[in-house]
Short mmCIF file of C-alpha atoms in Angstrom, two decimals:
data_model
loop_
_atom_site.label_atom_id
_atom_site.label_comp_id
_atom_site.label_asym_id
_atom_site.label_seq_id
_atom_site.Cartn_x
_atom_site.Cartn_y
_atom_site.Cartn_z
CA MET A 5 0.00 0.00 0.00
CA ALA A 6 1.33 3.44 -0.94
CA ILE A 7 2.29 5.69 1.93
CA SER A 8 0.48 9.01 2.44
CA GLU A 9 1.93 12.47 3.16
CA GLU A 10 0.23 12.44 6.57
CA GLN A 11 2.03 9.22 7.49
CA VAL A 12 5.38 10.72 6.44
CA TYR A 13 4.73 13.85 8.51
CA ALA A 14 3.72 11.66 11.46
CA GLY A 15 7.00 9.76 11.10
CA ILE A 16 9.09 12.93 10.92
CA SER A 17 7.30 14.37 13.95
CA THR A 18 9.18 11.83 16.10
CA VAL A 19 12.34 13.88 15.47
CA ILE A 20 12.90 16.32 18.33
CA ASP A 21 15.23 19.31 18.30
CA PRO A 22 17.04 18.77 21.63
CA GLU A 23 17.83 22.48 22.03
CA VAL A 24 14.31 23.82 21.54
CA GLY A 25 12.51 20.75 22.86
CA PHE A 26 9.88 20.45 20.09
CA ASP A 27 9.48 18.14 17.13
CA ILE A 28 10.64 19.53 13.81
CA VAL A 29 7.20 19.31 12.19
CA SER A 30 5.62 21.49 14.89
CA LEU A 31 8.55 23.88 14.58
CA GLY A 32 7.63 24.31 10.91
CA LEU A 33 11.00 23.10 9.64
CA ILE A 34 9.50 20.72 7.06
CA TYR A 35 8.74 22.62 3.86
CA GLY A 36 7.49 19.75 1.76
CA VAL A 37 7.21 16.01 1.21
CA LYS A 38 7.14 14.38 -2.22
CA ILE A 39 6.30 10.71 -2.56
CA GLU A 40 7.38 8.81 -5.68
CA GLY A 41 6.41 5.18 -5.17
CA GLU A 42 8.69 3.90 -2.38
CA HIS A 43 10.99 6.91 -2.48
CA VAL A 44 10.33 10.02 -0.36
CA HIS A 45 11.92 13.41 -0.89
CA VAL A 46 11.77 15.75 2.12
CA THR A 47 12.53 19.47 1.80
CA MET A 48 13.32 21.09 5.10
CA THR A 49 15.17 23.92 6.77
CA LEU A 50 16.75 24.57 10.17
CA SER A 51 16.03 27.35 12.63
CA THR A 52 19.61 28.66 12.37
CA ARG A 53 22.16 28.49 9.64
CA GLY A 54 25.36 27.00 11.05
CA CYS A 55 23.39 24.93 13.55
CA PRO A 56 25.81 22.37 15.02
CA LEU A 57 23.04 19.75 14.84
CA HIS A 58 22.59 20.25 11.09
CA GLU A 59 23.76 16.84 9.95
CA LEU A 60 22.26 14.97 12.88
CA ILE A 61 18.78 16.40 12.35
CA LYS A 62 19.03 15.64 8.64
CA GLN A 63 20.07 12.08 9.41
CA TRP A 64 17.33 11.57 12.03
CA THR A 65 14.73 12.84 9.54
CA LYS A 66 15.92 10.41 6.89
CA GLU A 67 15.89 7.52 9.37
CA SER A 68 12.44 8.42 10.68
CA VAL A 69 11.00 8.21 7.15
CA GLU A 70 12.89 5.10 6.09
CA LYS A 71 11.51 3.33 9.14
CA LEU A 72 7.97 3.67 7.79
CA GLU A 73 6.26 0.78 6.08
CA GLY A 74 6.10 1.34 2.33
CA VAL A 75 9.25 3.50 2.17
CA LYS A 76 12.51 2.15 0.80
CA THR A 77 14.58 5.29 0.40
CA CYS A 78 14.39 8.85 1.61
CA GLU A 79 16.34 11.87 0.47
CA VAL A 80 16.45 14.95 2.70
CA GLU A 81 17.25 18.31 1.19
CA VAL A 82 18.05 21.25 3.47
CA VAL A 83 17.20 24.65 1.99
CA TRP A 84 17.65 28.18 3.37
CA GLU A 85 15.07 29.98 1.25
CA PRO A 86 12.60 30.91 2.46
CA ALA A 87 14.36 31.43 5.78
CA TRP A 88 12.56 29.93 8.76
CA ASN A 89 10.65 32.24 11.05
CA ILE A 90 8.34 31.69 13.99
CA SER A 91 5.18 32.22 11.91
CA MET A 92 5.91 28.79 10.37
CA ALA A 93 5.65 27.04 13.76
CA SER A 94 2.46 25.60 15.23
CA ASP A 95 0.41 27.63 17.70
CA ILE A 96 1.47 25.35 20.56
CA VAL A 97 5.16 26.03 19.84
CA LYS A 98 4.58 29.78 19.49
CA LYS A 99 2.73 29.90 22.78
CA ALA A 100 5.35 27.84 24.60
CA LEU A 101 8.30 29.88 23.31
CA GLU A 102 6.68 33.20 24.04
CA ALA A 103 5.56 32.24 27.55
CA MET B 15 26.51 24.27 1.84
CA ARG B 16 29.94 22.87 2.12
CA GLY B 17 29.66 20.46 4.84
CA LEU B 18 28.96 18.81 8.01
CA ALA B 19 29.63 21.09 10.90
CA THR B 20 29.27 18.26 13.37
CA GLU B 21 31.59 15.96 11.42
CA MET B 22 34.17 18.71 11.21
CA ALA B 23 33.96 19.45 14.92
CA PRO B 24 37.01 18.50 17.00
CA PRO B 25 36.80 15.52 19.36
CA PHE B 26 34.77 16.13 22.50
CA VAL B 27 37.76 15.32 24.68
CA LEU B 28 39.81 18.16 23.14
CA VAL B 29 37.24 20.86 23.85
CA ALA B 30 36.54 19.31 27.26
CA HIS B 31 40.24 19.81 28.15
CA PHE B 32 39.83 23.57 27.77
CA PHE B 33 36.44 23.79 29.48
CA ILE B 34 37.44 21.71 32.51
CA ALA B 35 40.74 23.59 32.91
CA SER B 36 38.97 26.94 32.63
CA VAL B 37 36.55 26.13 35.44
CA PHE B 38 39.42 24.79 37.56
CA PHE B 39 41.46 27.98 37.11
CA LEU B 40 38.35 30.07 37.68
CA MET B 41 37.99 28.50 41.11
CA VAL B 42 41.71 28.92 41.88
CA SER B 43 41.64 32.59 40.89
CA LEU B 44 38.44 33.29 42.83
CA GLY B 45 40.17 31.83 45.88
CA PHE B 46 42.57 34.80 45.80
CA LEU B 47 39.80 37.36 45.49
CA PRO B 48 39.20 38.05 49.23
CA PHE B 49 42.91 38.91 49.62
CA LEU B 50 42.96 41.57 46.92
CA PHE B 51 41.33 44.43 48.80
CA GLU B 52 44.57 46.37 49.26
CA GLU B 53 45.12 46.32 45.50
CA THR B 54 41.78 48.00 44.88
CA GLY B 55 42.97 51.30 46.36
CA GLY B 56 44.29 52.26 42.96
CA PHE B 57 47.85 50.92 42.69
CA PHE B 58 48.45 50.17 39.09
CA LEU B 59 50.98 47.39 38.96
CA THR B 60 51.51 45.20 41.97
CA PRO B 61 52.68 41.57 41.93
CA ASN B 62 49.34 40.50 43.46
CA LEU B 63 47.24 42.30 40.88
CA ALA B 64 49.40 41.30 37.91
CA SER B 65 49.44 37.63 38.94
CA PHE B 66 45.71 37.57 39.71
CA ALA B 67 44.83 39.29 36.41
CA HIS B 68 46.86 36.71 34.48
CA LEU B 69 45.48 33.78 36.46
CA TYR B 70 41.89 34.90 35.85
CA LEU B 71 42.29 36.11 32.28
CA LEU B 72 44.66 33.43 31.00
CA GLY B 73 43.42 30.56 33.16
CA PHE B 74 39.69 31.16 32.88
CA VAL B 75 38.81 33.66 30.14
CA MET B 76 41.36 32.82 27.42
CA MET B 77 41.17 29.11 28.19
CA VAL B 78 37.43 29.00 27.63
CA ILE B 79 37.76 31.16 24.48
CA PHE B 80 40.32 28.73 23.02
CA GLY B 81 38.01 25.79 23.71
CA ALA B 82 35.01 27.63 22.29
CA MET B 83 36.99 28.64 19.20
CA TYR B 84 37.96 25.04 18.46
CA GLN B 85 34.29 24.10 18.76
CA LEU B 86 32.80 27.10 16.96
CA VAL B 87 35.20 27.61 14.05
CA PRO B 88 34.00 24.45 12.25
CA VAL B 89 30.37 25.42 12.91
CA VAL B 90 30.75 29.01 11.78
CA LEU B 91 33.16 28.51 8.89
CA GLU B 92 32.11 25.01 7.84
CA VAL B 93 35.70 23.82 7.76
CA SER B 94 37.75 21.58 10.05
CA VAL B 95 40.31 23.11 12.37
CA PHE B 96 43.65 22.74 10.57
CA SER B 97 45.32 20.52 13.20
CA LYS B 98 43.84 18.91 16.29
CA ASP B 99 47.34 17.83 17.37
CA PHE B 100 48.41 21.49 17.41
CA ALA B 101 45.48 22.16 19.74
CA TYR B 102 46.59 19.46 22.22
CA ILE B 103 50.19 20.69 22.16
CA GLN B 104 48.95 24.24 22.65
CA PHE B 105 46.85 23.23 25.65
CA TYR B 106 49.63 21.57 27.65
CA MET B 107 52.27 24.15 26.75
CA TYR B 108 49.85 26.92 27.63
CA VAL B 109 48.99 25.51 31.06
CA VAL B 110 52.66 25.05 32.00
CA GLY B 111 53.59 28.46 30.56
CA PHE B 112 50.97 30.62 32.16
CA VAL B 113 51.28 28.86 35.54
CA LEU B 114 55.03 29.63 35.52
CA LEU B 115 54.22 33.21 34.52
CA VAL B 116 51.67 33.64 37.32
CA VAL B 117 54.00 32.11 39.94
CA GLY B 118 56.82 34.39 38.74
CA LEU B 119 54.64 37.49 38.88
CA TYR B 120 53.30 36.58 42.33
CA THR B 121 56.54 35.59 44.06
CA PRO B 122 59.24 38.30 44.28
CA SER B 123 62.00 35.71 44.70
CA LEU B 124 60.90 33.82 41.58
CA THR B 125 60.69 36.65 39.02
CA ALA B 126 63.28 34.72 36.96
CA LEU B 127 60.42 32.37 36.04
CA ILE B 128 58.58 35.18 34.24
CA PRO B 129 60.49 35.06 30.94
CA TYR B 130 60.29 31.25 30.77
CA GLY B 131 56.57 31.36 31.49
CA ALA B 132 56.12 34.22 29.02
CA ILE B 133 58.01 32.35 26.26
CA LEU B 134 56.04 29.12 26.76
CA THR B 135 52.74 31.03 26.88
CA TYR B 136 53.78 32.97 23.81
CA VAL B 137 54.73 29.88 21.81
CA SER B 138 51.49 28.14 22.81
CA MET B 139 49.45 31.13 21.66
CA LEU B 140 51.50 31.27 18.49
CA ILE B 141 50.50 27.66 17.83
CA PHE B 142 46.86 28.67 18.34
CA CYS B 143 47.21 31.64 15.97
CA VAL B 144 48.97 29.56 13.29
CA ASN B 145 46.32 26.83 13.63
CA ILE B 146 43.54 29.39 13.12
CA PHE B 147 45.34 31.17 10.26
CA LEU B 148 45.91 27.86 8.43
CA THR B 149 42.25 26.98 9.00
CA PHE B 150 41.22 30.25 7.38
CA GLY B 151 43.63 29.50 4.54
CA GLU B 152 41.30 26.67 3.47
CA LEU B 153 38.35 29.00 2.96
CA GLU B 154 37.28 30.49 -0.34
CA GLU B 155 35.26 33.29 1.22
CA ILE B 156 34.89 34.65 4.72
CA ASN B 157 31.64 35.92 6.24
CA LEU B 158 31.41 38.71 8.82
CA VAL B 159 31.74 36.34 11.78
CA GLY B 160 34.79 34.77 10.17
CA LYS B 161 36.31 38.22 9.67
CA TYR B 162 35.79 38.98 13.36
CA LEU B 163 37.52 35.75 14.39
CA LEU B 164 40.39 36.24 11.95
CA VAL B 165 41.15 39.87 12.89
CA ALA B 166 40.78 39.03 16.60
CA THR B 167 43.42 36.32 16.20
CA ILE B 168 45.75 38.81 14.47
CA PHE B 169 45.32 41.18 17.43
CA LEU B 170 46.03 38.30 19.80
CA PHE B 171 49.27 37.63 17.95
CA ILE B 172 50.30 41.30 18.22
CA SER B 173 49.42 41.73 21.87
CA VAL B 174 51.00 38.48 23.08
CA THR B 175 54.16 39.53 21.23
CA LEU B 176 54.10 42.69 23.34
CA GLY B 177 53.52 40.48 26.40
CA LEU B 178 56.58 38.40 25.53
CA PHE B 179 58.76 41.51 25.30
CA MET B 180 57.46 42.67 28.67
CA GLY B 181 58.15 39.25 30.16
CA LEU B 182 61.74 39.42 28.93
CA VAL B 183 62.14 42.94 30.29
CA LEU B 184 60.72 42.04 33.70
CA GLY B 185 62.84 38.91 33.95
CA HIS B 186 66.16 40.01 32.50
CA GLY B 187 65.93 43.73 31.76
CA LEU B 188 66.84 43.08 28.13
CA PHE B 189 65.23 46.23 26.72
CA GLU B 190 64.43 49.74 27.84
CA ILE B 191 60.68 50.27 27.59
CA ASN B 192 58.00 52.35 29.30
CA ILE B 193 56.38 49.41 31.03
CA ILE B 194 53.15 51.24 31.98
CA SER B 195 52.50 52.24 28.36
CA TRP B 196 53.28 48.74 27.15
CA VAL B 197 50.93 47.23 29.72
CA LYS B 198 48.18 49.51 28.41
CA ALA B 199 48.93 48.53 24.79
CA HIS B 200 48.97 44.86 25.83
CA ALA B 201 45.61 45.25 27.63
CA VAL B 202 43.95 47.09 24.70
CA GLY B 203 45.24 44.49 22.23
CA THR B 204 44.23 41.47 24.28
CA LEU B 205 40.96 42.66 25.81
CA GLY B 206 39.79 45.15 23.18
CA GLY B 207 41.28 43.49 20.14
CA PHE B 208 41.00 39.80 20.91
CA VAL B 209 38.45 39.18 23.67
CA LEU B 210 35.89 41.80 22.62
CA MET B 211 36.15 40.99 18.92
CA ILE B 212 35.69 37.29 19.66
CA VAL B 213 32.69 38.12 21.87
CA SER B 214 31.23 40.38 19.15
CA GLY B 215 31.78 37.74 16.48
CA VAL B 216 30.49 34.70 18.32
CA ALA B 217 27.55 36.69 19.72
CA LEU B 218 26.35 37.15 16.13
CA VAL B 219 26.03 33.37 15.85
CA LEU B 220 25.21 32.19 19.34
CA ILE B 221 22.70 34.78 20.48
CA PRO B 222 20.35 34.42 17.49
CA MET B 223 20.79 30.64 17.74
CA PHE B 224 19.85 30.41 21.41
CA SER B 225 17.14 33.08 21.33
CA LEU B 226 15.74 32.08 17.90
CA ALA B 227 16.04 35.65 16.62
CA HIS B 228 15.63 36.33 12.90
CA ASN B 229 15.44 39.17 10.42
CA PHE B 230 17.55 41.60 12.44
CA ASN B 231 19.64 44.31 10.86
CA ASP B 232 23.38 43.58 11.33
CA MET B 233 24.66 47.01 10.25
CA ALA B 234 25.78 47.88 13.81
CA SER B 235 28.07 44.85 13.98
CA LYS B 236 29.56 45.75 10.58
CA ILE B 237 30.29 49.27 11.83
CA ALA B 238 31.73 47.85 15.06
CA PHE B 239 34.00 45.57 13.03
CA TYR B 240 35.58 48.43 11.10
CA LEU B 241 35.89 50.57 14.23
CA PHE B 242 37.77 47.73 15.97
CA CYS B 243 39.98 47.22 12.90
CA ILE B 244 40.96 50.89 12.77
CA PHE B 245 41.17 51.97 16.38
CA VAL B 246 42.64 48.96 18.19
CA PRO B 247 45.91 49.14 16.17
CA VAL B 248 46.02 52.93 16.52
CA SER B 249 45.57 52.62 20.31
CA ILE B 250 48.32 49.99 20.56
CA ALA B 251 50.70 52.08 18.42
CA GLY B 252 49.74 55.19 20.39
CA TYR B 253 50.85 53.64 23.68
CA ILE B 254 53.98 51.94 22.31
CA PHE B 255 55.26 54.92 20.33
CA GLU B 256 53.92 57.44 22.85
CA PHE B 257 51.68 59.46 20.53
CA SER B 258 50.07 62.65 21.81
CA LYS B 259 47.44 62.20 24.51
CA PHE B 260 44.79 63.60 22.17
CA LEU B 261 45.44 60.93 19.55
CA ILE B 262 45.46 58.13 22.12
CA VAL B 263 42.17 59.34 23.66
CA PHE B 264 40.69 59.65 20.16
CA ALA B 265 41.67 56.05 19.35
CA ILE B 266 40.36 54.76 22.68
CA PHE B 267 37.03 56.49 21.99
CA GLY B 268 37.00 54.69 18.63
CA VAL B 269 37.37 51.34 20.40
CA ALA B 270 34.69 52.38 22.90
CA PHE B 271 32.27 53.19 20.08
CA ALA B 272 32.96 49.79 18.56
CA VAL B 273 31.89 48.27 21.88
CA PHE B 274 28.78 50.46 22.06
CA ALA B 275 27.85 49.42 18.51
CA THR B 276 28.24 45.77 19.58
CA ILE B 277 25.97 46.33 22.57
CA TYR B 278 23.42 48.06 20.32
CA GLN B 279 23.59 45.10 17.93
CA LEU B 280 22.88 42.75 20.82
CA GLY B 281 19.82 44.86 21.68
CA LEU B 282 18.60 44.59 18.06
CA ILE B 283 19.01 40.81 18.11
CA LEU B 284 17.27 40.38 21.45
CA ALA B 285 14.41 42.63 20.31
CA LYS B 286 13.70 40.02 17.61
CA ARG B 287 14.00 36.97 19.83
CA VAL B 288 11.27 34.38 19.64
CA ARG B 289 12.19 32.60 22.86
CA LYS B 290 10.91 34.97 25.49
CA GLN B 291 11.92 33.00 28.59
CA ASN B 292 14.11 35.06 30.89
CA ASP B 293 16.23 32.07 31.87
CA TYR B 294 19.70 32.00 33.45
CA TRP B 295 21.33 32.41 30.03
CA PHE B 296 19.28 35.49 29.13
CA LYS B 297 19.75 37.11 32.56
CA SER B 298 23.52 36.47 32.45
CA LEU B 299 23.69 37.96 28.97
CA VAL B 300 21.81 41.15 29.86
CA PHE B 301 23.77 41.60 33.10
CA SER B 302 27.06 41.13 31.28
CA PHE B 303 26.33 43.70 28.57
CA PHE B 304 25.08 46.30 31.05
CA SER B 305 28.31 45.80 33.00
CA LEU B 306 30.34 46.10 29.81
CA PHE B 307 28.61 49.38 29.00
CA PHE B 308 29.37 50.85 32.44
CA SER B 309 32.89 49.45 32.42
CA ILE B 310 33.62 51.27 29.16
CA LEU B 311 32.05 54.50 30.48
CA VAL B 312 34.25 54.37 33.59
CA TRP B 313 37.27 53.57 31.44
CA LEU B 314 36.62 56.64 29.28
CA ALA B 315 36.21 58.73 32.42
CA THR B 316 39.75 57.81 33.49
CA PHE B 317 41.08 60.05 30.71
CA PHE B 318 39.34 63.11 32.11
CA VAL B 319 39.02 62.56 35.86
CA ASP B 320 42.07 61.89 37.95
CA ILE B 321 40.61 59.47 40.48
CA PHE B 322 43.06 56.65 40.83
CA ARG B 323 40.40 54.09 41.70
CA LEU B 324 38.58 54.45 38.36
CA PRO B 325 40.80 52.08 36.33
CA ILE B 326 40.30 49.42 39.01
CA VAL B 327 36.50 49.92 38.87
CA ALA B 328 36.53 49.69 35.04
CA GLY B 329 38.70 46.56 35.14
CA PHE B 330 36.60 44.99 37.88
CA LEU B 331 33.35 45.58 36.00
CA PHE B 332 34.91 44.23 32.84
CA CYS B 333 36.25 41.05 34.46
CA PHE B 334 33.46 40.18 36.89
CA GLY B 335 30.42 42.11 35.69
CA PHE B 336 30.93 41.35 32.00
CA LEU B 337 33.27 38.43 31.30
CA PHE B 338 32.21 36.17 34.18
CA PRO B 339 28.42 36.11 33.48
CA PHE B 340 28.88 36.16 29.69
CA ILE B 341 31.16 33.12 29.79
CA VAL B 342 29.21 31.26 32.46
CA GLY B 343 25.89 31.89 30.66
CA HIS B 344 27.36 30.35 27.52
CA ILE B 345 28.98 27.46 29.37
CA TYR B 346 25.41 26.57 30.44
CA LYS B 347 24.45 26.39 26.77
CA ILE B 348 27.56 24.97 25.08
CA LEU B 349 28.67 22.34 27.60
CA PRO B 350 25.35 20.42 27.62
CA PHE B 351 25.50 20.31 23.82
CA LEU B 352 29.05 18.91 23.84
CA VAL B 353 28.24 16.25 26.42
CA TRP B 354 24.88 15.45 24.79
CA TYR B 355 26.47 15.09 21.37
CA ASP B 356 29.13 12.74 22.70
CA LYS B 357 26.98 10.71 25.08
CA PHE B 358 23.36 10.79 23.99
CA SER B 359 23.17 11.58 20.26
CA PRO B 360 23.99 7.95 19.30
CA LEU B 361 20.95 6.88 21.35
CA VAL B 362 18.43 9.03 19.47
CA GLY B 363 15.65 6.86 18.05
CA LYS B 364 16.68 3.93 20.25
CA GLN B 365 15.68 5.28 23.65
CA LYS B 366 14.46 8.46 25.30
CA VAL B 367 17.24 11.06 25.42
CA PRO B 368 17.36 14.23 27.51
CA MET B 369 16.82 17.72 26.16
CA LEU B 370 19.83 20.02 26.44
CA HIS B 371 18.22 22.16 29.14
CA ASP B 372 17.66 19.03 31.27
CA MET B 373 21.43 18.75 31.61
CA ILE B 374 21.73 21.96 33.58
CA HIS B 375 20.27 22.21 37.07
CA ALA B 376 18.12 25.29 36.41
CA ASN B 377 17.54 26.24 40.06
CA VAL B 378 21.27 26.07 40.83
CA ALA B 379 22.03 28.13 37.69
CA ASP B 380 19.45 30.72 38.72
CA PHE B 381 20.84 30.88 42.25
CA GLN B 382 24.32 31.18 40.80
CA PHE B 383 23.20 34.17 38.72
CA TRP B 384 21.66 36.03 41.66
CA SER B 385 24.61 35.30 43.96
CA MET B 386 26.98 36.53 41.24
CA GLY B 387 24.91 39.72 40.89
CA PHE B 388 25.03 40.29 44.65
CA ALA B 389 28.78 39.60 44.77
CA VAL B 390 29.57 42.02 41.93
CA PHE B 391 27.46 44.73 43.56
CA ALA B 392 29.00 44.19 47.02
CA MET B 393 32.58 44.15 45.74
CA LEU B 394 31.91 47.25 43.68
CA ILE B 395 30.61 49.08 46.77
CA GLY B 396 33.63 47.79 48.69
CA ILE B 397 36.03 49.11 46.03
CA VAL B 398 34.36 52.49 45.46
CA PHE B 399 33.94 53.33 49.17
CA GLN B 400 36.99 51.31 50.28
CA ILE B 401 35.01 49.24 52.80
CA TYR B 402 37.04 46.13 53.51
CA ILE B 403 34.31 43.96 55.02
CA VAL B 404 31.82 44.61 52.20
CA PHE B 405 34.45 43.73 49.61
CA VAL B 406 35.37 40.51 51.41
CA ILE B 407 31.71 39.48 51.81
CA GLY B 408 31.25 40.07 48.07
CA ALA B 409 34.40 38.08 47.27
CA ILE B 410 33.25 35.15 49.42
CA VAL B 411 29.81 35.17 47.75
CA MET B 412 31.63 35.24 44.38
CA ILE B 413 33.54 32.09 45.37
CA PHE B 414 30.21 30.52 46.33
CA SER B 415 28.80 31.54 42.95
CA GLY B 416 31.82 29.99 41.22
CA GLY B 417 31.21 26.82 43.26
CA LEU B 418 27.67 26.68 41.86
CA VAL B 419 29.09 26.91 38.33
CA LEU B 420 31.43 24.05 39.21
CA TYR B 421 28.45 22.04 40.51
CA ASN B 422 26.55 22.53 37.26
CA VAL B 423 29.60 21.59 35.17
CA TYR B 424 29.85 18.37 37.21
CA TYR B 425 26.07 17.87 36.86
CA THR B 426 26.32 18.12 33.06
CA PHE B 427 29.33 15.83 32.71
CA THR B 428 27.79 13.14 34.92
CA TYR B 429 24.20 13.48 33.69
CA LYS B 430 22.44 10.12 33.42
CA ILE B 431 19.18 9.31 31.70
CA LYS B 432 16.44 9.02 34.29
CA GLU B 433 14.66 5.65 34.22
#
């Protein structure tokens, strides 16, 4: 059975940014998911350029998708445009950070 | 994007060397604090003050900057540090060198140690400078932060060269120099040129990263950069070649405006922060930059008002009101990351791992901040009004505050996942 975008997002939402304490989907770091059969292409960003966790977060995202049933390979592309800002995060994250 | 900042990062154990040593020498130097009251009356160069200043600045401040540089350069520049072996050699040579220097400065009968300590310290810093220069040599282009780090390292090279000459003069009387002027040039080069430029540069990366600030204008930091580049060398040359007082004061004002522009830049970044929590890091940061502002104001006043205690007040505010909370606040952020990366990152996805803020005891860090604030205030009152008991109470509370930092460093290193 083909995997859905929602399932991919659910898988990626298990990845937590250990500095901020929220999952990267709620933080609004995932810009897009493209499913081509059993291959998934994830476009994402990071909250800061030069983040020391850059490669780890990218790797965790890839692993979280490849773990899903119906996915064989996943490619993660990190982009810097448009630059991340807080308006991309979920309301829960916004509220928690501003508290 | 050239690469993997985390893969290029030096081994955890290398950076840990510098961080552990810096906290150790912080505690040793704070231990001398209650006995420094007599030096606060305004004497410029005494063995006690010179040895304490070097113990605190070389043992704590520079040590932690070296460690942070080895960690941050790969992150900021996306390139590996040229040689990790150079960094280890530098560390051990540096510790032996500056300890000899401090012992020589402190003990009148052992002044012969000063040149040996100065040479070893100098060579170790030279290794650091060469390592950083060769790292920069691998870059095709350098961003603003990189420029800050590069120019700061050039100023370090110049000012430690002055320090070496002074060490040789004090030990063997090899040259005829105006030692007071050279000390001032050495201080401007090291503190204004190296320490403040490093702080300004890394703040541009770390403060937006930790506060999640975006879309801020960085014009003030660009202006500050050029002011540092012009006026630090002019100030150093002014003292060494004994320019007119007007020119020296003009150059010092240039450096001061560079600092004010940096503080303004910090305000712009913090105004855009998304994380609004006023945690121990944020409080330490704000306290440190207020202290820096007042320290610079007092320093400028020394050129117009002949009160011999003013330089001591400016130096005290700089060392304990600015450097101490700025460094400690960032140790609370950087150290958990280093330990987490080494110990817990391989466990991600396999078991529950802690968040970085879990690895600092927040209540202890908060208490440490308030005790530090009290200690700085009490010692300042003690210095300004020359009240011995108030100064000593402040110094003892400062030791206590340092002990709380030590506790949190231990807490982070030994952090275990709770079942």
